[in-house]
Short mmCIF file of C-alpha atoms in Angstrom, two decimals:
data_model
loop_
_atom_site.label_atom_id
_atom_site.label_comp_id
_atom_site.label_asym_id
_atom_site.label_seq_id
_atom_site.Cartn_x
_atom_site.Cartn_y
_atom_site.Cartn_z
CA MET V 1 -16.46 12.04 16.94
CA LEU V 2 -16.12 11.18 20.64
CA ALA V 3 -19.82 11.86 21.24
CA GLU V 4 -20.71 9.16 18.69
CA LEU V 5 -18.67 6.42 20.37
CA SER V 6 -19.93 3.84 22.83
CA ALA V 7 -17.98 2.32 25.71
CA GLN V 8 -17.47 -0.77 23.54
CA ASP V 9 -15.84 1.36 20.82
CA LEU V 10 -13.23 2.51 23.35
CA GLY V 11 -12.29 -0.95 24.56
CA TYR V 12 -9.64 -3.29 23.19
CA GLY V 13 -10.63 -3.80 19.61
CA ASP V 14 -9.75 -6.09 16.75
CA PRO V 15 -5.94 -6.11 16.32
CA ARG V 16 -6.52 -6.00 12.57
CA GLY V 17 -7.93 -2.48 12.98
CA ALA V 18 -11.28 -0.81 13.45
CA PRO V 19 -13.84 -2.54 11.18
CA ARG V 20 -15.07 0.85 9.95
CA LEU V 21 -11.57 1.84 8.76
CA ARG V 22 -10.92 -1.53 7.17
CA ARG V 23 -14.14 -1.13 5.16
CA ALA V 24 -13.15 2.42 4.17
CA VAL V 25 -9.65 1.31 3.13
CA ALA V 26 -11.07 -1.56 1.08
CA ASP V 27 -13.33 0.93 -0.76
CA TRP V 28 -10.43 3.38 -1.17
CA LEU V 29 -8.19 0.71 -2.71
CA ALA V 30 -10.95 -0.46 -5.04
CA ARG V 31 -11.61 3.08 -6.32
CA GLY V 32 -8.06 4.34 -6.55
CA ARG V 33 -5.75 1.33 -6.94
CA GLY V 34 -7.89 -1.32 -8.60
CA ILE V 35 -7.51 -3.73 -5.68
CA ARG V 36 -10.58 -5.79 -4.83
CA VAL V 37 -10.34 -7.00 -1.26
CA GLU V 38 -12.85 -7.70 1.49
CA PRO V 39 -12.39 -5.70 4.72
CA GLU V 40 -11.33 -8.94 6.44
CA GLY V 41 -8.27 -8.97 4.18
CA VAL V 42 -7.05 -5.53 5.31
CA LEU V 43 -4.70 -5.17 8.28
CA ILE V 44 -4.26 -1.67 9.76
CA VAL V 45 -0.67 -1.00 10.86
CA ALA V 46 1.48 1.88 12.07
CA GLY V 47 2.88 2.62 8.63
CA THR V 48 4.99 0.60 6.21
CA ALA V 49 7.80 0.38 8.75
CA GLN V 50 5.65 -1.67 11.11
CA ALA V 51 4.29 -3.73 8.23
CA LEU V 52 7.83 -4.82 7.39
CA THR V 53 8.58 -5.53 11.06
CA LEU V 54 5.50 -7.76 11.29
CA LEU V 55 6.55 -9.57 8.12
CA HIS V 56 10.05 -10.46 9.38
CA PRO V 57 9.10 -13.53 11.49
CA VAL V 58 6.41 -14.59 9.05
CA LEU V 59 8.88 -14.66 6.17
CA ARG V 60 11.55 -16.41 8.22
CA GLU V 61 9.00 -19.05 9.23
CA GLU V 62 8.57 -19.76 5.50
CA GLY V 63 12.33 -20.09 5.10
CA VAL V 64 12.81 -16.67 3.50
CA THR V 65 16.19 -15.26 4.51
CA SER V 66 16.59 -12.60 1.84
CA VAL V 67 14.35 -9.99 0.23
CA ALA V 68 15.72 -8.50 -2.98
CA VAL V 69 15.44 -4.71 -3.26
CA GLU V 70 15.65 -2.16 -6.04
CA ASP V 71 18.99 -0.45 -6.63
CA PRO V 72 18.90 2.42 -6.19
CA GLY V 73 16.16 1.95 -3.63
CA SER V 74 15.04 3.29 -0.28
CA LEU V 75 17.79 3.26 2.35
CA GLY V 76 15.19 3.25 5.14
CA THR V 77 13.36 0.24 3.76
CA ARG V 78 16.61 -1.64 3.37
CA GLN V 79 17.54 -0.85 6.97
CA HIS V 80 14.19 -2.18 8.23
CA LEU V 81 14.64 -5.45 6.35
CA ARG V 82 18.19 -5.90 7.63
CA ASN V 83 17.06 -5.11 11.16
CA GLY V 84 14.82 -8.16 10.86
CA GLY V 85 17.77 -10.34 9.94
CA LEU V 86 16.98 -10.44 6.21
CA GLU V 87 19.58 -10.00 3.49
CA THR V 88 18.86 -7.40 0.79
CA PRO V 89 20.50 -8.36 -2.51
CA PRO V 90 20.37 -5.39 -4.94
CA VAL V 91 18.54 -5.56 -8.25
CA PRO V 92 19.22 -2.81 -10.82
CA VAL V 93 16.49 -0.47 -12.00
CA ASP V 94 16.46 0.91 -15.55
CA ASP V 95 14.03 3.06 -17.54
CA GLU V 96 11.37 0.33 -17.45
CA GLY V 97 11.65 -0.52 -13.76
CA LEU V 98 13.12 -3.44 -11.87
CA ARG V 99 15.12 -5.82 -14.06
CA VAL V 100 13.41 -9.13 -13.49
CA ASP V 101 16.20 -11.09 -15.19
CA ALA V 102 18.60 -9.72 -12.56
CA LEU V 103 16.06 -10.55 -9.84
CA ARG V 104 16.00 -14.17 -10.96
CA ALA V 105 19.80 -14.24 -10.87
CA THR V 106 19.85 -13.30 -7.17
CA GLY V 107 17.90 -16.42 -6.21
CA ALA V 108 15.97 -14.38 -3.62
CA PRO V 109 12.50 -15.82 -2.89
CA ALA V 110 10.97 -12.38 -2.24
CA VAL V 111 11.37 -8.85 -3.56
CA LEU V 112 10.27 -5.41 -2.41
CA VAL V 113 9.30 -3.04 -5.23
CA THR V 114 7.84 0.44 -5.77
CA PRO V 115 6.37 -0.05 -9.27
CA ALA V 116 3.95 2.90 -9.37
CA HIS V 117 6.70 5.47 -8.75
CA GLN V 118 10.08 3.93 -8.04
CA PHE V 119 12.00 5.48 -5.18
CA PRO V 120 14.20 7.35 -5.78
CA THR V 121 14.41 7.37 -9.60
CA GLY V 122 10.70 7.99 -10.24
CA VAL V 123 10.52 5.29 -12.92
CA VAL V 124 7.09 3.75 -13.54
CA ALA V 125 7.31 0.02 -14.18
CA SER V 126 6.37 -0.73 -17.78
CA GLY V 127 3.66 -3.17 -18.72
CA GLY V 128 6.26 -5.65 -19.89
CA ARG V 129 8.19 -5.52 -16.63
CA ARG V 130 5.00 -5.91 -14.62
CA ARG V 131 4.10 -9.03 -16.57
CA GLU V 132 7.64 -10.39 -16.10
CA LEU V 133 7.45 -9.76 -12.36
CA LEU V 134 4.07 -11.48 -12.08
CA ARG V 135 5.47 -14.48 -13.98
CA TRP V 136 8.35 -14.56 -11.49
CA ALA V 137 5.79 -14.54 -8.67
CA ALA V 138 3.80 -17.32 -10.36
CA ASP V 139 6.96 -19.43 -10.23
CA GLY V 140 6.90 -19.17 -6.43
CA GLY V 141 8.24 -15.70 -5.62
CA LEU V 142 6.65 -13.27 -3.19
CA VAL V 143 6.26 -9.60 -4.15
CA LEU V 144 6.08 -6.89 -1.47
CA GLU V 145 4.54 -3.86 -3.19
CA ASP V 146 5.25 -0.56 -1.43
CA ASP V 147 2.69 1.84 -2.92
CA TYR V 148 4.11 4.70 -0.90
CA ASP V 149 2.92 7.72 -2.94
CA ALA V 150 0.61 6.23 -5.55
CA GLU V 151 -2.02 8.96 -5.14
CA HIS V 152 0.27 11.81 -6.21
CA ARG V 153 -0.01 11.96 -10.01
CA TYR V 154 0.34 15.14 -12.05
CA ASP V 155 1.07 14.64 -15.75
CA ARG V 156 -0.43 11.23 -16.39
CA PRO V 157 -3.19 8.99 -15.07
CA PRO V 158 -2.34 6.61 -12.21
CA VAL V 159 -1.32 3.07 -12.98
CA PRO V 160 -3.08 0.23 -11.17
CA ALA V 161 -1.37 -1.52 -8.31
CA LEU V 162 0.28 -4.88 -8.90
CA GLY V 163 -1.86 -6.16 -6.04
CA ALA V 164 -4.87 -5.91 -8.32
CA ARG V 165 -3.49 -8.70 -10.48
CA PHE V 166 -2.04 -11.45 -8.30
CA PRO V 167 -3.18 -11.26 -4.65
CA ASP V 168 -2.04 -14.77 -3.73
CA ARG V 169 1.63 -13.97 -4.38
CA LEU V 170 1.68 -10.32 -3.41
CA CYS V 171 1.65 -8.33 -0.18
CA TYR V 172 0.41 -4.77 -0.72
CA LEU V 173 1.62 -1.97 1.58
CA GLY V 174 0.20 1.57 1.80
CA SER V 175 -0.17 4.44 4.26
CA VAL V 176 -1.27 8.05 4.75
CA SER V 177 2.29 9.25 5.41
CA LYS V 178 2.53 10.97 2.00
CA LEU V 179 -1.17 11.83 1.87
CA LEU V 180 -1.68 13.40 5.31
CA ALA V 181 1.37 13.19 7.59
CA PRO V 182 3.92 10.56 8.68
CA ALA V 183 3.30 11.43 12.34
CA LEU V 184 -0.19 9.91 12.17
CA ARG V 185 1.39 6.44 11.94
CA ILE V 186 -1.49 4.86 10.06
CA GLY V 187 -1.06 2.47 7.18
CA TRP V 188 -2.45 -0.78 5.85
CA MET V 189 -1.37 -4.01 4.33
CA VAL V 190 -3.19 -6.53 2.18
CA PRO V 191 -1.25 -9.76 2.63
CA PRO V 192 -1.75 -13.03 0.79
CA PRO V 193 -4.55 -15.04 2.43
CA ARG V 194 -2.10 -17.62 3.76
CA HIS V 195 -0.32 -14.95 5.84
CA ARG V 196 -3.35 -13.21 7.33
CA ARG V 197 -3.59 -15.24 10.51
CA ALA V 198 0.12 -15.06 11.34
CA LEU V 199 0.27 -11.32 10.69
CA THR V 200 -2.82 -10.70 12.80
CA GLU V 201 -1.20 -12.57 15.67
CA ALA V 202 2.03 -10.63 15.19
CA LYS V 203 0.10 -7.36 15.29
CA ARG V 204 -1.82 -8.41 18.42
CA PHE V 205 1.35 -9.27 20.32
CA SER V 206 3.07 -6.13 19.06
CA ASP V 207 0.63 -3.48 20.30
CA LEU V 208 -2.95 -4.87 20.47
CA GLY V 209 -3.82 -2.71 17.47
CA ASN V 210 -3.55 0.93 16.41
CA ALA V 211 -5.16 3.71 18.45
CA VAL V 212 -8.88 3.72 17.67
CA LEU V 213 -9.65 7.46 17.50
CA PRO V 214 -7.26 8.28 14.62
CA GLN V 215 -8.59 5.25 12.75
CA LEU V 216 -12.18 6.45 13.05
CA VAL V 217 -11.26 9.99 12.01
CA LEU V 218 -9.49 8.65 8.92
CA ALA V 219 -12.46 6.40 8.13
CA HIS V 220 -14.74 9.45 8.30
CA LEU V 221 -12.47 11.39 5.94
CA MET V 222 -12.51 8.52 3.46
CA GLU V 223 -16.27 7.88 3.68
CA SER V 224 -17.24 11.55 3.38
CA GLY V 225 -15.13 12.27 0.31
CA ARG V 226 -13.05 14.84 2.18
CA LEU V 227 -9.85 12.87 1.72
CA GLU V 228 -10.32 12.84 -2.06
CA ARG V 229 -10.99 16.59 -2.06
CA HIS V 230 -7.84 17.07 0.01
CA LEU V 231 -5.91 15.00 -2.52
CA ARG V 232 -7.13 17.17 -5.41
CA LEU V 233 -5.98 20.27 -3.50
CA LEU V 234 -2.58 18.69 -2.89
CA ARG V 235 -2.11 17.81 -6.55
CA GLY V 236 -2.51 21.43 -7.61
CA ARG V 237 -0.24 22.69 -4.84
CA HIS V 238 2.45 20.12 -5.48
CA THR V 239 2.39 20.71 -9.23
CA ARG V 240 3.22 24.37 -8.66
CA ARG V 241 6.01 23.50 -6.25
CA ARG V 242 7.42 20.83 -8.53
CA ASP V 243 7.42 23.19 -11.52
CA ALA V 244 9.21 25.85 -9.47
CA MET V 245 11.90 23.37 -8.48
CA ILE V 246 12.36 22.11 -12.04
CA GLY V 247 12.79 25.69 -13.24
CA ALA V 248 15.30 26.37 -10.48
CA VAL V 249 17.32 23.26 -11.38
CA ALA V 250 17.50 24.41 -15.00
CA GLU V 251 18.70 27.85 -13.91
CA HIS V 252 21.09 27.02 -11.10
CA LEU V 253 22.33 23.51 -11.95
CA PRO V 254 23.27 23.66 -15.65
CA GLY V 255 23.60 20.23 -17.22
CA ALA V 256 21.66 18.50 -14.44
CA VAL V 257 18.96 15.98 -15.38
CA VAL V 258 15.65 15.73 -13.53
CA HIS V 259 14.12 12.28 -13.01
CA GLY V 260 10.66 11.22 -11.87
CA ALA V 261 8.83 14.52 -12.28
CA ALA V 262 5.46 13.10 -13.34
CA ALA V 263 4.50 11.93 -9.87
CA GLY V 264 5.46 11.82 -6.23
CA LEU V 265 6.78 14.36 -3.75
CA HIS V 266 10.43 14.49 -4.73
CA LEU V 267 12.73 14.89 -7.69
CA THR V 268 15.95 13.01 -8.28
CA VAL V 269 18.60 15.14 -9.96
CA THR V 270 21.81 13.83 -11.48
CA TYR V 271 24.60 16.21 -12.43
CA PRO V 272 27.72 15.98 -14.63
CA ALA V 273 30.24 17.48 -12.20
CA ASP V 274 32.79 15.11 -10.64
CA VAL V 275 31.71 15.93 -7.08
CA PRO V 276 30.57 13.23 -4.60
CA ASP V 277 26.91 13.72 -3.78
CA THR V 278 27.66 13.27 -0.08
CA ALA V 279 30.04 16.25 -0.20
CA LEU V 280 27.49 18.34 -2.10
CA CYS V 281 24.72 17.54 0.40
CA ALA V 282 27.01 18.42 3.29
CA ALA V 283 27.87 21.75 1.65
CA ALA V 284 24.18 22.42 1.01
CA LEU V 285 23.31 21.62 4.63
CA ALA V 286 25.93 24.12 5.77
CA ARG V 287 23.85 26.67 3.83
CA GLY V 288 20.64 25.58 5.52
CA VAL V 289 19.37 23.31 2.72
CA LYS V 290 18.61 19.67 3.46
CA CYS V 291 18.73 17.09 0.68
CA GLN V 292 19.72 13.44 0.37
CA PRO V 293 22.64 12.07 -1.64
CA LEU V 294 21.53 9.51 -4.19
CA SER V 295 24.44 7.30 -3.12
CA TRP V 296 22.68 6.71 0.24
CA HIS V 297 20.09 4.70 -1.65
CA ARG V 298 22.57 2.60 -3.63
CA GLN V 299 24.27 -0.66 -2.77
CA VAL V 300 26.13 -0.70 -6.07
CA PRO V 301 28.17 2.43 -6.97
CA GLY V 302 26.60 4.65 -9.60
CA ARG V 303 26.23 8.16 -10.88
CA PRO V 304 26.04 10.82 -8.14
CA GLY V 305 22.81 12.70 -7.62
CA LEU V 306 20.46 14.40 -5.21
CA VAL V 307 17.01 13.51 -3.90
CA LEU V 308 15.10 16.79 -3.46
CA GLY V 309 11.73 16.93 -1.70
CA TYR V 310 9.30 19.70 -2.64
CA ALA V 311 6.10 18.92 -0.70
CA ALA V 312 6.88 20.83 2.50
CA ASP V 313 7.79 24.29 1.16
CA PRO V 314 6.21 26.91 -1.12
CA PRO V 315 7.90 27.81 -4.43
CA GLY V 316 9.98 30.72 -3.10
CA PRO V 317 12.03 28.77 -0.55
CA LEU V 318 12.38 25.87 -2.98
CA VAL V 319 13.97 28.13 -5.59
CA GLU V 320 16.26 29.63 -2.97
CA GLY V 321 17.28 26.16 -1.81
CA VAL V 322 18.19 24.98 -5.30
CA ALA V 323 20.13 28.21 -5.85
CA ALA V 324 22.11 27.47 -2.68
CA ILE V 325 22.86 23.97 -3.94
CA GLY V 326 24.06 25.46 -7.22
CA THR V 327 26.38 27.82 -5.36
CA ALA V 328 27.74 24.93 -3.30
CA LEU V 329 28.36 22.84 -6.42
CA ARG V 330 30.26 25.65 -8.14
CA GLU V 331 32.46 26.14 -5.08
CA LEU V 332 33.22 22.42 -4.86
CA THR V 333 34.23 22.26 -8.53
#
């Protein structure tokens, strides 16, 4: 890759990202997510976290002081929004996705959603809810769509991104964190046209743009088809790991309910025992098993549960980990 680069390629580039990667991302989104965007509309960022950080001043300039979030919803995302001085009113999620009637009741002018695979419940937003949300946006709302693991689908075909339907009122966020590795710190955003200039300036003054070499390597992977082949390999591997974890939950956590198994890299498990999920996670950690309490991702109290990732370990250790959680739960009850 280095041998192909000129001195100009290694200078300060476009803060929006390497043109080659922006073209590759535009093609990737068109093929996989149904989003039609010109490369000029793509901004390369250091993951969704930086995308949110860049959005903070842009939103405040528009008078936005609060961004509604799903409840339960990502603790990390909520922390990033609050770090930018934005309030995060909670909106409940049910079996069809975000409740748009409750969103309207908050009065928030913007909302952050994960409609393709809601984190952490795994719910896929229904067609009706998507239409309701787009009507809310048409009335003046701004939708931030975090498409954090849209590529990982196992038992059903992928659903198109919301960004394919209403680009003027929607800011699309994606990355390779769940596709390759979070440490690469490469992601992209497709903001509404009216925000492109301000976000480009924010990116320029933040870091002058992402490192060029990783961008060009990723562009090559996308252009050559290797990234899609890698994704097919991951789907088979993750299906086996997911199935092993589901079987272990049935065996070692009787009465527990698994949520969100059709996609993603984690399962959410709720259980009937009257044991705080924070206490159960602490007991599991003492046995060498790391998991997240569902209550971390709530602003409104609700049923206890666990968020269990399965992408990083083969089936054997996953089964052993769930067995350890089962032992911890029995001891706590």
